[in-house]
Structures are given as C-alpha cells and as structure tokens.
Coordinates of C-alpha atoms and ligand atoms in Angstrom, one line a residue:
M1 CA 13.6 26.5 -22.3
A2 CA 12.5 26.1 -25.9
D3 CA 9.4 27.0 -26.7
G4 CA 7.7 23.4 -26.9
T5 CA 8.1 23.0 -23.4
L6 CA 6.7 26.4 -22.4
K7 CA 3.4 25.3 -24.2
N8 CA 3.3 22.2 -22.7
L9 CA 3.1 23.5 -19.1
V10 CA -0.6 24.3 -17.2
P11 CA -0.9 26.7 -14.4
L12 CA -2.2 25.0 -11.1
S13 CA -5.2 27.4 -11.7
E14 CA -6.7 24.6 -14.8
L15 CA -7.2 21.5 -11.9
P16 CA -10.3 21.0 -10.7
V17 CA -10.9 22.6 -8.0
L18 CA -14.0 22.5 -5.0
P19 CA -16.2 25.4 -4.8
S20 CA -15.9 27.9 -2.2
V21 CA -17.2 31.5 -0.1
P22 CA -16.4 34.0 1.7
L23 CA -15.0 33.2 5.5
L24 CA -15.9 29.1 5.2
A25 CA -13.7 28.4 1.9
S26 CA -14.8 24.8 0.7
L27 CA -15.8 23.8 4.2
P28 CA -19.5 23.4 3.1
W29 CA -18.3 21.0 0.5
L30 CA -16.1 19.0 2.8
Y31 CA -19.1 17.1 4.5
H32 CA -18.7 13.2 4.4
R33 CA -20.2 10.8 6.9
E34 CA -17.1 8.9 7.7
G35 CA -15.1 12.7 7.6
F36 CA -12.6 14.8 5.6
M37 CA -10.7 12.2 4.6
A38 CA -13.1 9.9 3.3
R39 CA -14.3 12.6 1.6
M40 CA -10.7 13.4 -0.1
A41 CA -10.5 9.8 -1.7
E42 CA -14.5 10.1 -2.7
L43 CA -13.2 13.9 -5.0
A44 CA -10.1 11.7 -5.8
E45 CA -12.0 8.8 -7.0
R46 CA -13.8 11.4 -9.2
H47 CA -10.6 12.9 -10.6
R48 CA -8.8 9.8 -10.8
H49 CA -7.7 10.7 -14.4
V50 CA -6.4 14.1 -13.5
G51 CA -5.0 12.8 -10.1
M52 CA -5.7 16.2 -8.3
F53 CA -7.7 18.8 -7.3
R54 CA -7.5 21.9 -5.3
V55 CA -9.1 22.6 -1.9
P56 CA -9.5 26.6 -0.7
M57 CA -9.3 26.3 2.3
P58 CA -10.6 29.2 5.1
D59 CA -7.1 30.1 6.4
G60 CA -6.5 31.4 2.8
R61 CA -4.1 28.3 2.0
E62 CA -5.3 25.8 -1.2
P63 CA -3.7 22.4 -0.8
I64 CA -3.5 20.1 -3.8
F65 CA -4.5 17.1 -3.1
V66 CA -3.1 14.0 -5.0
G67 CA -4.7 10.4 -5.4
N68 CA -3.4 8.3 -8.0
V69 CA -0.7 5.8 -8.1
S70 CA 1.1 7.5 -10.4
L71 CA 1.5 10.9 -9.3
A72 CA 2.3 9.4 -5.8
T73 CA 5.5 7.7 -7.3
E74 CA 6.5 11.9 -7.9
L75 CA 5.9 13.0 -4.3
C76 CA 7.6 10.1 -3.0
D77 CA 10.8 11.1 -5.0
E78 CA 13.0 12.4 -1.8
A79 CA 14.9 14.8 -4.6
R80 CA 12.3 16.4 -5.5
F81 CA 9.6 16.6 -2.2
E82 CA 9.8 16.9 1.4
K83 CA 7.6 16.1 3.9
Q84 CA 6.2 19.6 5.2
L85 CA 4.3 20.7 8.3
F86 CA 0.8 21.0 7.6
G87 CA -2.8 20.6 8.6
P88 CA -2.9 19.5 12.8
L89 CA 0.7 18.4 12.5
V90 CA 1.4 22.2 12.9
H91 CA -0.5 23.0 15.8
I92 CA 0.5 19.0 17.7
R93 CA 4.1 20.9 17.1
D94 CA 3.0 22.8 20.1
F95 CA 3.2 20.1 22.5
A96 CA 5.4 17.1 20.5
G97 CA 8.1 20.3 20.3
D98 CA 11.2 19.4 17.3
G99 CA 10.4 15.5 18.5
L100 CA 10.7 13.2 15.1
F101 CA 7.0 13.2 14.2
T102 CA 6.8 17.4 14.2
A103 CA 10.4 18.3 13.5
L104 CA 10.8 20.4 10.7
P105 CA 12.5 19.4 7.3
D106 CA 16.1 19.0 7.9
E107 CA 16.2 20.3 11.8
A108 CA 19.1 19.6 13.8
N109 CA 17.6 17.6 16.3
W110 CA 15.6 15.5 14.0
H111 CA 18.6 14.2 12.4
K112 CA 20.5 13.9 16.1
A113 CA 17.5 12.2 17.3
N114 CA 17.1 10.2 14.2
R115 CA 20.5 8.7 14.4
I116 CA 19.9 7.9 18.3
L117 CA 16.5 6.2 18.1
S118 CA 16.5 4.4 14.6
P119 CA 18.8 1.7 16.2
G120 CA 16.8 0.9 19.0
F121 CA 13.5 0.8 16.8
S122 CA 15.0 -1.9 14.2
S123 CA 13.3 -5.0 13.8
A124 CA 15.9 -6.9 15.6
S125 CA 15.8 -4.6 18.6
I126 CA 11.4 -4.6 19.0
D127 CA 12.8 -8.3 21.2
R128 CA 13.2 -5.8 24.0
Y129 CA 9.6 -4.6 24.1
F130 CA 8.3 -7.8 23.1
P131 CA 7.7 -8.4 27.2
A132 CA 5.8 -5.0 27.2
M133 CA 3.5 -5.8 24.6
T134 CA 2.8 -9.1 26.0
S135 CA 2.0 -7.6 29.2
A136 CA -0.6 -4.8 28.4
L137 CA -1.8 -8.4 25.9
D138 CA -2.3 -10.1 29.5
E139 CA -4.2 -7.1 30.7
L140 CA -6.8 -7.0 27.5
L141 CA -6.9 -11.0 27.5
E142 CA -8.4 -10.5 31.1
H143 CA -10.3 -8.0 30.6
W144 CA -12.2 -9.5 27.8
R145 CA -12.5 -12.6 29.4
R146 CA -14.5 -10.9 32.1
A147 CA -16.9 -8.9 29.6
A148 CA -17.7 -12.6 28.1
S149 CA -18.4 -14.0 31.6
T150 CA -20.6 -11.5 32.2
K151 CA -23.9 -10.0 30.6
N152 CA -21.7 -10.2 27.2
A153 CA -23.1 -7.4 25.4
G154 CA -19.9 -7.1 23.2
V155 CA -16.7 -5.6 24.0
D156 CA -15.7 -2.0 22.8
V157 CA -13.2 -2.8 20.6
V158 CA -12.4 1.0 19.5
A159 CA -11.5 1.7 23.3
D160 CA -10.1 -1.2 24.1
M161 CA -7.1 -1.3 21.6
T162 CA -6.8 2.3 22.3
K163 CA -5.9 1.5 26.0
L164 CA -4.1 -1.9 24.9
T165 CA -1.8 0.3 22.4
L166 CA -1.6 3.3 24.9
E167 CA -0.6 0.6 27.8
T168 CA 1.9 -1.1 25.3
I169 CA 3.9 2.6 24.4
S170 CA 4.3 3.9 28.1
I171 CA 5.9 0.8 29.2
A172 CA 7.8 0.5 26.1
G173 CA 8.5 4.0 26.1
F174 CA 9.3 5.0 29.7
D175 CA 8.0 2.4 32.2
Y176 CA 5.2 4.0 32.9
R177 CA 1.7 1.8 33.6
F178 CA -1.7 4.1 33.4
G179 CA -3.9 1.5 34.4
S180 CA -6.2 1.8 31.9
F181 CA -8.0 -1.3 31.6
G182 CA -8.7 -1.0 35.5
T183 CA -10.7 2.2 35.4
P184 CA -13.7 3.2 33.4
E185 CA -12.2 6.4 33.0
L186 CA -9.0 7.5 31.0
H187 CA -6.4 8.5 33.3
P188 CA -6.1 12.6 33.2
F189 CA -3.0 13.2 31.5
L190 CA -4.6 10.6 29.0
K191 CA -7.4 12.7 28.9
A192 CA -5.1 15.9 28.5
L193 CA -3.6 14.5 25.4
A194 CA -7.0 13.2 23.6
R195 CA -7.8 17.5 24.1
A196 CA -5.0 18.6 22.7
L197 CA -4.8 16.3 19.6
Q198 CA -9.0 16.7 19.1
E199 CA -8.0 21.0 19.3
S200 CA -5.7 20.8 17.4
I201 CA -7.5 19.3 14.1
D202 CA -10.8 21.6 15.5
V203 CA -9.0 24.2 15.2
L204 CA -8.1 24.4 11.7
R205 CA -11.9 24.1 10.6
R206 CA -12.5 27.3 12.2
P207 CA -11.9 30.6 10.3
P208 CA -9.6 32.7 11.9
L209 CA -12.3 35.4 12.6
F210 CA -14.0 33.3 15.1
A211 CA -11.3 32.9 17.2
P212 CA -11.8 35.1 19.5
L213 CA -15.1 32.6 20.6
Y214 CA -13.1 30.2 21.3
A215 CA -11.1 31.5 24.0
G216 CA -11.8 29.1 26.4
R217 CA -10.9 26.5 24.9
R218 CA -7.4 27.9 24.3
A219 CA -6.8 28.0 27.6
R220 CA -7.9 24.4 28.2
Y221 CA -5.5 23.7 25.7
Q222 CA -2.5 25.0 27.2
R223 CA -3.2 23.9 31.0
D224 CA -3.5 20.2 29.2
I225 CA -0.1 20.8 27.5
T226 CA 1.2 22.2 30.9
S227 CA 0.4 19.1 33.0
M228 CA 1.3 16.5 29.9
F229 CA 5.1 18.7 30.4
D230 CA 4.9 18.2 34.3
L231 CA 4.3 14.3 33.9
V232 CA 7.1 13.4 31.3
D233 CA 9.3 15.7 33.0
R234 CA 8.9 14.3 36.5
V235 CA 9.5 10.9 34.6
I236 CA 12.7 12.0 33.6
V237 CA 13.6 13.5 36.3
E238 CA 13.1 10.4 38.8
R239 CA 14.5 8.4 36.3
R240 CA 18.0 10.0 36.6
L241 CA 17.7 10.0 40.4
V242 CA 18.0 5.8 39.9
P243 CA 21.5 4.1 39.2
Q244 CA 22.0 3.4 35.7
E245 CA 22.4 -0.1 36.3
Q246 CA 18.7 -0.5 37.5
W247 CA 17.0 1.7 34.6
P248 CA 14.7 -0.3 32.7
K249 CA 15.2 -0.7 29.2
D250 CA 12.4 1.4 27.5
F251 CA 13.1 4.0 25.1
L252 CA 13.3 6.8 27.8
S253 CA 17.1 4.9 29.1
L254 CA 18.1 4.1 25.5
M255 CA 17.8 8.6 24.9
L256 CA 19.4 9.5 28.5
A257 CA 22.3 6.7 28.0
E258 CA 22.8 7.3 24.2
A259 CA 25.3 9.7 22.4
D260 CA 24.8 11.0 19.2
P261 CA 27.2 8.8 17.1
K262 CA 28.2 11.2 14.5
T263 CA 28.6 14.4 17.3
G264 CA 29.2 12.8 20.5
E265 CA 25.9 15.0 22.3
R266 CA 23.5 13.6 24.1
L267 CA 19.9 14.9 23.8
S268 CA 18.3 17.6 26.0
D269 CA 16.0 16.9 28.6
E270 CA 13.2 19.3 26.9
N271 CA 13.4 17.2 23.6
I272 CA 13.4 13.7 25.0
R273 CA 10.2 15.0 26.7
Y274 CA 9.0 16.0 23.4
Q275 CA 10.6 12.4 21.7
I276 CA 7.9 10.8 24.9
L277 CA 5.1 12.7 23.8
T278 CA 5.8 12.0 20.5
F279 CA 5.5 8.2 20.8
L280 CA 2.7 8.7 22.5
I281 CA 1.1 10.4 19.8
A282 CA 2.3 9.0 16.5
G283 CA 2.4 5.4 18.3
H284 CA -1.3 4.5 19.7
E285 CA -4.4 5.4 17.4
T286 CA -2.7 3.9 14.3
T287 CA -2.3 1.0 16.2
A288 CA -5.5 0.9 17.7
G289 CA -7.5 1.7 14.6
L290 CA -5.5 -1.0 12.5
L291 CA -6.4 -3.4 15.0
A292 CA -10.2 -2.4 15.1
F293 CA -10.4 -2.4 11.6
T294 CA -8.5 -6.2 11.7
F295 CA -10.7 -7.8 14.1
H296 CA -13.6 -6.5 12.3
Q297 CA -12.6 -8.0 9.4
L298 CA -11.7 -11.2 11.0
A299 CA -15.2 -11.3 12.4
R300 CA -17.1 -11.1 9.1
S301 CA -14.8 -13.7 7.4
P302 CA -15.4 -16.9 8.9
E303 CA -13.5 -18.7 6.5
L304 CA -10.4 -16.1 7.1
F305 CA -10.7 -16.5 10.9
Q306 CA -10.3 -20.0 11.1
A307 CA -7.5 -20.4 8.4
V308 CA -5.7 -17.4 10.6
R309 CA -6.1 -19.7 14.1
R310 CA -4.8 -22.5 12.2
E311 CA -1.5 -20.3 11.7
V312 CA -1.6 -19.4 15.1
D313 CA -2.1 -23.2 16.7
E314 CA 0.5 -24.4 14.2
G315 CA 3.6 -21.7 15.0
L316 CA 2.7 -20.8 19.1
G317 CA 1.0 -24.0 20.2
T318 CA -2.4 -23.6 21.5
D319 CA -1.5 -22.4 25.0
D320 CA 2.5 -21.6 25.1
A321 CA 3.4 -18.0 26.1
P322 CA 4.4 -16.5 22.8
T323 CA 7.9 -16.2 22.2
M324 CA 8.9 -12.9 19.7
K325 CA 11.0 -15.6 16.8
D326 CA 7.5 -18.0 16.8
V327 CA 5.3 -14.1 16.5
M328 CA 7.2 -13.4 13.7
S329 CA 6.8 -16.1 11.6
L330 CA 2.9 -15.5 11.6
D331 CA 2.9 -15.1 7.8
L332 CA -0.9 -14.8 7.0
V333 CA -1.4 -12.9 10.5
R334 CA 1.5 -10.3 8.9
R335 CA -0.4 -10.0 5.5
V336 CA -4.1 -9.5 6.5
L337 CA -2.6 -6.5 8.8
S338 CA -1.0 -5.5 5.4
E339 CA -4.5 -5.8 3.5
G340 CA -5.7 -3.8 6.6
L341 CA -3.4 -1.4 6.3
R342 CA -4.1 -0.8 3.0
L343 CA -8.1 -0.9 2.8
W344 CA -8.1 1.3 6.0
P345 CA -5.1 3.3 6.5
T346 CA -4.7 4.9 10.2
V347 CA -2.9 7.9 8.7
P348 CA -5.1 8.3 5.5
S349 CA -2.5 11.5 4.1
I350 CA 0.6 13.1 4.0
A351 CA 1.8 16.2 3.2
R352 CA 4.4 17.1 0.6
A353 CA 5.8 20.1 -0.3
A354 CA 8.2 20.3 -3.6
K355 CA 12.2 21.5 -2.3
E356 CA 12.1 24.0 -5.7
D357 CA 9.5 24.9 -8.0
T358 CA 8.5 21.3 -10.5
V359 CA 6.5 20.3 -12.9
L360 CA 4.1 17.3 -11.8
A361 CA 2.5 14.8 -14.6
G362 CA 5.3 16.5 -17.3
R363 CA 2.5 19.7 -17.3
Y364 CA 1.7 21.0 -14.0
E365 CA 3.8 23.9 -12.5
V366 CA 3.9 23.5 -9.0
P367 CA 5.9 26.0 -7.1
K368 CA 8.2 25.2 -3.7
G369 CA 6.7 25.1 -0.7
R370 CA 3.0 24.6 -2.4
P371 CA 1.1 22.1 0.4
L372 CA 0.7 18.8 -1.6
G373 CA -1.4 16.1 0.4
L374 CA -0.6 12.6 -0.8
L375 CA -4.0 11.2 -0.4
V376 CA -2.9 7.4 0.6
N377 CA -6.6 6.3 1.2
A378 CA -7.0 6.9 -2.8
I379 CA -3.9 5.1 -3.8
H380 CA -4.6 2.4 -1.5
R381 CA -7.4 1.6 -4.0
D382 CA -6.2 3.0 -7.1
P383 CA -7.8 0.4 -9.7
S384 CA -5.4 1.1 -12.2
V385 CA -2.6 -1.0 -9.5
W386 CA -5.3 -2.7 -7.5
K387 CA -7.5 -5.3 -9.3
D388 CA -11.0 -5.2 -7.6
P389 CA -9.9 -2.6 -5.1
L390 CA -12.7 -2.9 -2.1
K391 CA -12.0 -6.9 -1.8
F392 CA -9.6 -8.0 1.3
D393 CA -7.0 -9.8 -0.2
P394 CA -4.3 -10.9 2.1
D395 CA -2.6 -12.4 -0.8
R396 CA -1.9 -9.3 -2.1
F397 CA 1.2 -9.6 0.0
L398 CA 2.7 -12.5 -0.9
P399 CA 6.1 -11.3 -2.4
E400 CA 5.6 -11.9 -6.3
A401 CA 2.5 -9.4 -5.7
V402 CA 4.6 -6.9 -4.0
K403 CA 7.2 -7.0 -6.5
A404 CA 5.1 -6.6 -9.2
R405 CA 3.5 -3.1 -8.2
P406 CA 5.4 0.0 -8.0
S407 CA 6.2 1.3 -4.5
A408 CA 4.0 4.1 -4.4
A409 CA 1.1 2.3 -4.3
Y410 CA 1.2 1.3 -1.0
K411 CA 2.3 3.8 1.5
P412 CA 0.4 3.8 5.3
F413 CA 3.9 4.0 7.2
G414 CA 4.9 7.1 5.3
I415 CA 7.5 7.7 2.8
G416 CA 11.8 8.1 2.7
K417 CA 13.4 9.4 5.3
R418 CA 10.3 10.9 7.3
A419 CA 8.8 7.1 7.0
C420 CA 7.5 5.7 10.4
T421 CA 10.0 5.2 13.5
G422 CA 7.9 2.2 15.0
K423 CA 7.0 0.5 12.1
H424 CA 8.5 -2.6 13.1
F425 CA 7.2 -1.9 16.7
A426 CA 3.6 -1.1 15.4
L427 CA 3.5 -4.8 13.7
V428 CA 5.3 -6.9 16.0
E429 CA 2.5 -5.5 18.8
A430 CA -0.1 -6.2 16.4
T431 CA 1.1 -9.6 15.2
V432 CA 1.1 -10.9 18.8
C433 CA -2.3 -9.1 19.7
V434 CA -4.1 -10.5 16.6
A435 CA -2.6 -14.2 17.3
L436 CA -3.6 -14.2 20.9
V437 CA -6.7 -12.8 20.5
V438 CA -7.8 -15.1 17.9
R439 CA -6.4 -18.4 20.0
A440 CA -8.1 -17.4 22.9
F441 CA -12.0 -16.0 21.3
D442 CA -14.4 -16.9 19.2
F443 CA -16.1 -13.8 17.3
A444 CA -19.6 -13.2 16.7
D445 CA -20.6 -11.4 13.5
P446 CA -20.8 -7.8 14.4
G447 CA -22.6 -6.6 10.8
P448 CA -21.3 -4.5 8.4
L449 CA -18.6 -2.2 8.9
S450 CA -19.1 1.7 9.2
V451 CA -16.2 4.3 9.7
A452 CA -16.1 6.8 12.4
P453 CA -15.5 10.6 11.2
T454 CA -12.7 10.9 13.2
V455 CA -8.9 12.2 11.6
S456 CA -7.7 8.6 12.4
P457 CA -10.0 6.4 11.0
K458 CA -12.2 4.0 13.3
P459 CA -14.8 1.2 12.7
K460 CA -17.8 3.3 14.2
G461 CA -19.7 1.7 17.2
F462 CA -17.7 -1.9 16.7
R463 CA -19.2 -3.8 19.9
L464 CA -17.4 -7.4 19.3
V465 CA -19.3 -10.7 21.3
V466 CA -16.4 -12.4 21.9
T467 CA -16.4 -15.8 23.9
P468 CA -13.8 -18.1 25.5
R469 CA -12.7 -20.7 22.6
P470 CA -14.3 -23.9 23.3
R471 CA -11.5 -26.5 24.3
Ligands
MNH501 MN1 4.3 6.5 12.7 C1 5.6 8.6 11.3 C2 2.2 5.2 10.4 C3 2.5 3.4 15.1 C4 6.0 7.0 15.7 N1 3.9 7.0 11.2 C5 5.1 7.9 10.7 C6 3.9 8.5 9.4 C7 3.3 7.6 9.1 C8 3.1 6.7 10.4 C9 2.2 7.8 7.8 C10 4.8 9.6 8.7 C11 3.7 10.9 8.4 C12 4.5 11.9 7.6 O1 4.9 12.1 6.7 O2 4.0 13.1 8.1 N2 2.7 4.9 12.5 C13 2.1 4.8 11.4 C14 1.1 3.7 11.3 C15 1.0 3.1 12.5 C16 2.6 3.9 13.3 C17 -0.2 3.4 10.1 C18 0.4 1.9 13.2 C19 -0.1 1.1 12.4 N3 4.3 5.0 14.7 C20 3.6 4.0 15.1 C21 4.3 3.6 16.7 C22 5.3 4.7 16.7 C23 5.1 5.5 15.6 C24 4.1 2.8 17.5 C25 6.2 4.7 17.8 C26 6.5 3.8 18.7 N4 5.5 7.3 13.4 C27 6.2 7.1 14.4 C28 7.5 8.1 14.9 C29 7.1 9.2 13.6 C30 6.2 8.2 12.5 C31 8.2 8.8 15.6 C32 7.7 10.2 12.8 C33 9.0 9.8 11.9 C34 10.1 10.9 11.6 O3 9.8 12.6 10.9 O4 11.5 10.8 11.6

C-alpha cells in the first residue's frame, strides 16, 4: 500500500465510544425511556458528522453503530457487507433454527428455502392469502364495534393489532386459528412465543457472571420452546394425513408440495417447523407496530384522516367487501404506511458485518466480522436527506421524491438478499386494515404519542376511542 493511503487510515479506537465500567460495560449509559434503540438513535444524532460510535457490551464485544445515510450506503453494499446474526437473533435461532430469518449467511437451507418460498411471497402471489387477511380483519371490526357499543373507554390498539397480525399469519401460514379475539388471554402457544422472544432479549442484558441467578428462566425458556415445537410439529403431521387435493392454500402446503427448482429436494419437516415459527416471529409484531403508529398518526391528523377516507370510499365503495385489486390501488394509504415506517421503523436496526477487512468512510479500518449495527431509526431521520425529518408527510413517497434520494436512506425492510420476505404480505395486510378501519370508524384524539421501550417500538398506553361512522 502507498504511504499516502496508510497515513489517512484511522484505527477504530479513534471513534467515539460510550463510557464503560467492569461487568456492566456501557449498560448504565444505555437507558432511555423509549428503550435501547431510541438511545442509539439519540447517540447517532449527537455523532452524526462521524456517523458511528462504539458501544462496549457486557459480553466483551464492542459493536459499532452506524447512523448516517452516507455510511448506510456503504453498509448496503452486498459485495462488501452481509447480514450478521447479532443480539436477540442469536438466541431466537434457538427456536427459529435455520429458518429464513435466523439462518447464517449462506447456510445451505437458507438458499433452498429462499428458492422454494420466494415465489409464494411475491406481490403476484399474495392474493392467495387475501382471504386470510380479510377474515382476521372481520373479527377485529366486530370486536371494535362491540367495544364502541358498550362503555367505550377506547380500544387497546397495540393488543388488538397484535391479535390481528397473529391471526392473519397463522391462518395464512398453516390454516390455524388461535381465536385471539374471542378471549382476553392469549393462547398458551402465543404466550410461550412472547416469553421466548422476551428471554432472547433479556439474556443480552445479563452479565455472564449473573447467569446462574436465571436458571429458572432458562428452564422455562426450554419448556416454552418444546411446547412450541410440539404444536407446530403436530400441525405438520396432521396436514400430511389429509389428501393433497384438499390442502388449504397456505404456506405450509406450499412448503410440503414444492421442490427446490435447483436441487429438486424438498424442505425437511424440521426446517418447515422452523419456517412456520419464523413467519410467526418475523411477521407479527412488526406489522402490528406499524398499524398502531399509523392509527395514532391518523387520529392526531383529522385532515389526513379525511383524505384517506375519501380515497378509500372512492376506491372500495362505502360498504362493499374489498378486492385485492382495489386495495392495491389505495395510493395514499400506501404512502401513509411508508411514512409511518420511516418515522417509526418497527425493525429499528440491522446487523451487518464486513465479508473481508475493509475501510469505512475512506479512513476507518473495519476488520472482517466486527459487528456493525445499522441504525435504521437514525438514517430515517438524517437531515442531510430528509427535510424537516420529524414532520409526518406521505408526499415524501411520491415517485419523483423517492427517485431523488439515495436508496440507503430508507431501509425499513432490510437489505439486499436478506431483506424481508414478507414485505408485500405485510403491506397488503396493513393497507386493507387501514382501509377498512378508516371506512368504518371515527377516531377521537388520543393525545400525544409516547413510545414503549420494547425492542420493536410501539405506541405506549395507546387507547383509541372509536365510534362507528355516522351514515
Ligand atoms: Mn420481515 C426479514 C422488516 C413483516 C418475514 N423483515 C426482515 C428484515 C427486516 C424486516 C428489517 C431483515 C432483518 C435482518 O436483516 O436481520 N418485516 C419487516 C417489517 C415488517 C415485516 C418492518 C412489517 C411491517 N416479515 C414480515 C412478515 C413476514 C416477514 C409479515 C412473514 C409473513 N422478514 C420475514 C422473513 C425474514 C424477514 C422470513 C428473513 C428474510 C431472510 O433473511 O431471508
């Protein structure tokens, strides 16, 4: 290497770093009332000019968080960087195995499942799952009508969106109804899933020395995993007992019936179990959070609410059952959802790593494999790209505006080949939900937004008073 190049290189130790104490590392500096990721976004704003900072973790690792669009553009380069399993994903792999979301980079089953499943998730295939979406939505609308006709203290939007997205993905995924709207208590399987997801996050905040204190939690975690496997494995066995002509059009049938176009092989039953759990894990909280933030925004902006309602009335009629084609024509609803995912990305960061030693920003030496966290919630508010970043403005997603920005400025669905498989599914599901709810109900003002400190951010304490639209 020429001398000039060497002189310009800067070791990573020159980057801003959080303070650290023994055992807890930076934990005492990571607190934020809206959660760890909100704290990361705040730090990204403070260090926007450098664009990155180091965070010592209790396990001895020291990820680098990246929070401006210019560095994000580098991290999105698939020739240099790839997905890394980091943070909760390492533990979610205990129960999602080598399913698409938690597969290691280039793991053989990722390629195989990607080839088998991608066609089923393409925008053209989603109409197969439209009945699952509207069927779950009918239950939500009924639930809200009942709530509006009784004491009307408002509906718990986050809880109800979670039920909606869980019902939708379980009907579309494996023709299974948990009956979430029928009971205040979640189904035991869904409770086990929620606890296992929580444990996969909590375990990150435990200094390794304290691990023995959590033996009880670990035992329950193992029991939860076993019970989830039992239910899904039973569904797979039962499906095989039904003649193939009678199989419902769900993702399970697709996985059992289709062979890999490249190798001619099928997915193993174990891998199918992991994919089903993956759809449940990757596909419910994210869409539920998006819907809850969107309803909060609509309830706070009467003009936008009316504009959306006019579009829905024109596009769907005032009481007809919607068709997928009509739903796809709702351009404003789609832009409102896109803007919702900009301001409140429900996957607020994405873990990447260099495939070989490399140099970031032309000067920082980054070794292969060093964890890099791309702060999606920070790049979505980078003022060098987003004018007036805190303003909710769906027109940012008009085609000319989209074309004028670097593509790395907006990454709610992840990057490159490991981007979200369920993007079209989620957007159709969310669009039809917004459309039917806005068509049927008026919203009261819920007051200002506050955000809960959950890993996937959600509005906190959001009760919405809904009343059936006057006719
Ligand atoms: Mn989804 C991966 C965001 C809905 C299934 N999803 C990802 C990633 C992001 C993401 C970001 C990349 C994570 C990473 O790099 O580690 N997903 C979303 C958002 C929504 C969403 C914001 C809703 C809004 N996802 C859904 C739905 C499903 C789904 C719905 C399934 C029905 N997602 C996946 C799968 C992956 C994924 C599967 C893993 C893809 C892969 O690595 O090949």
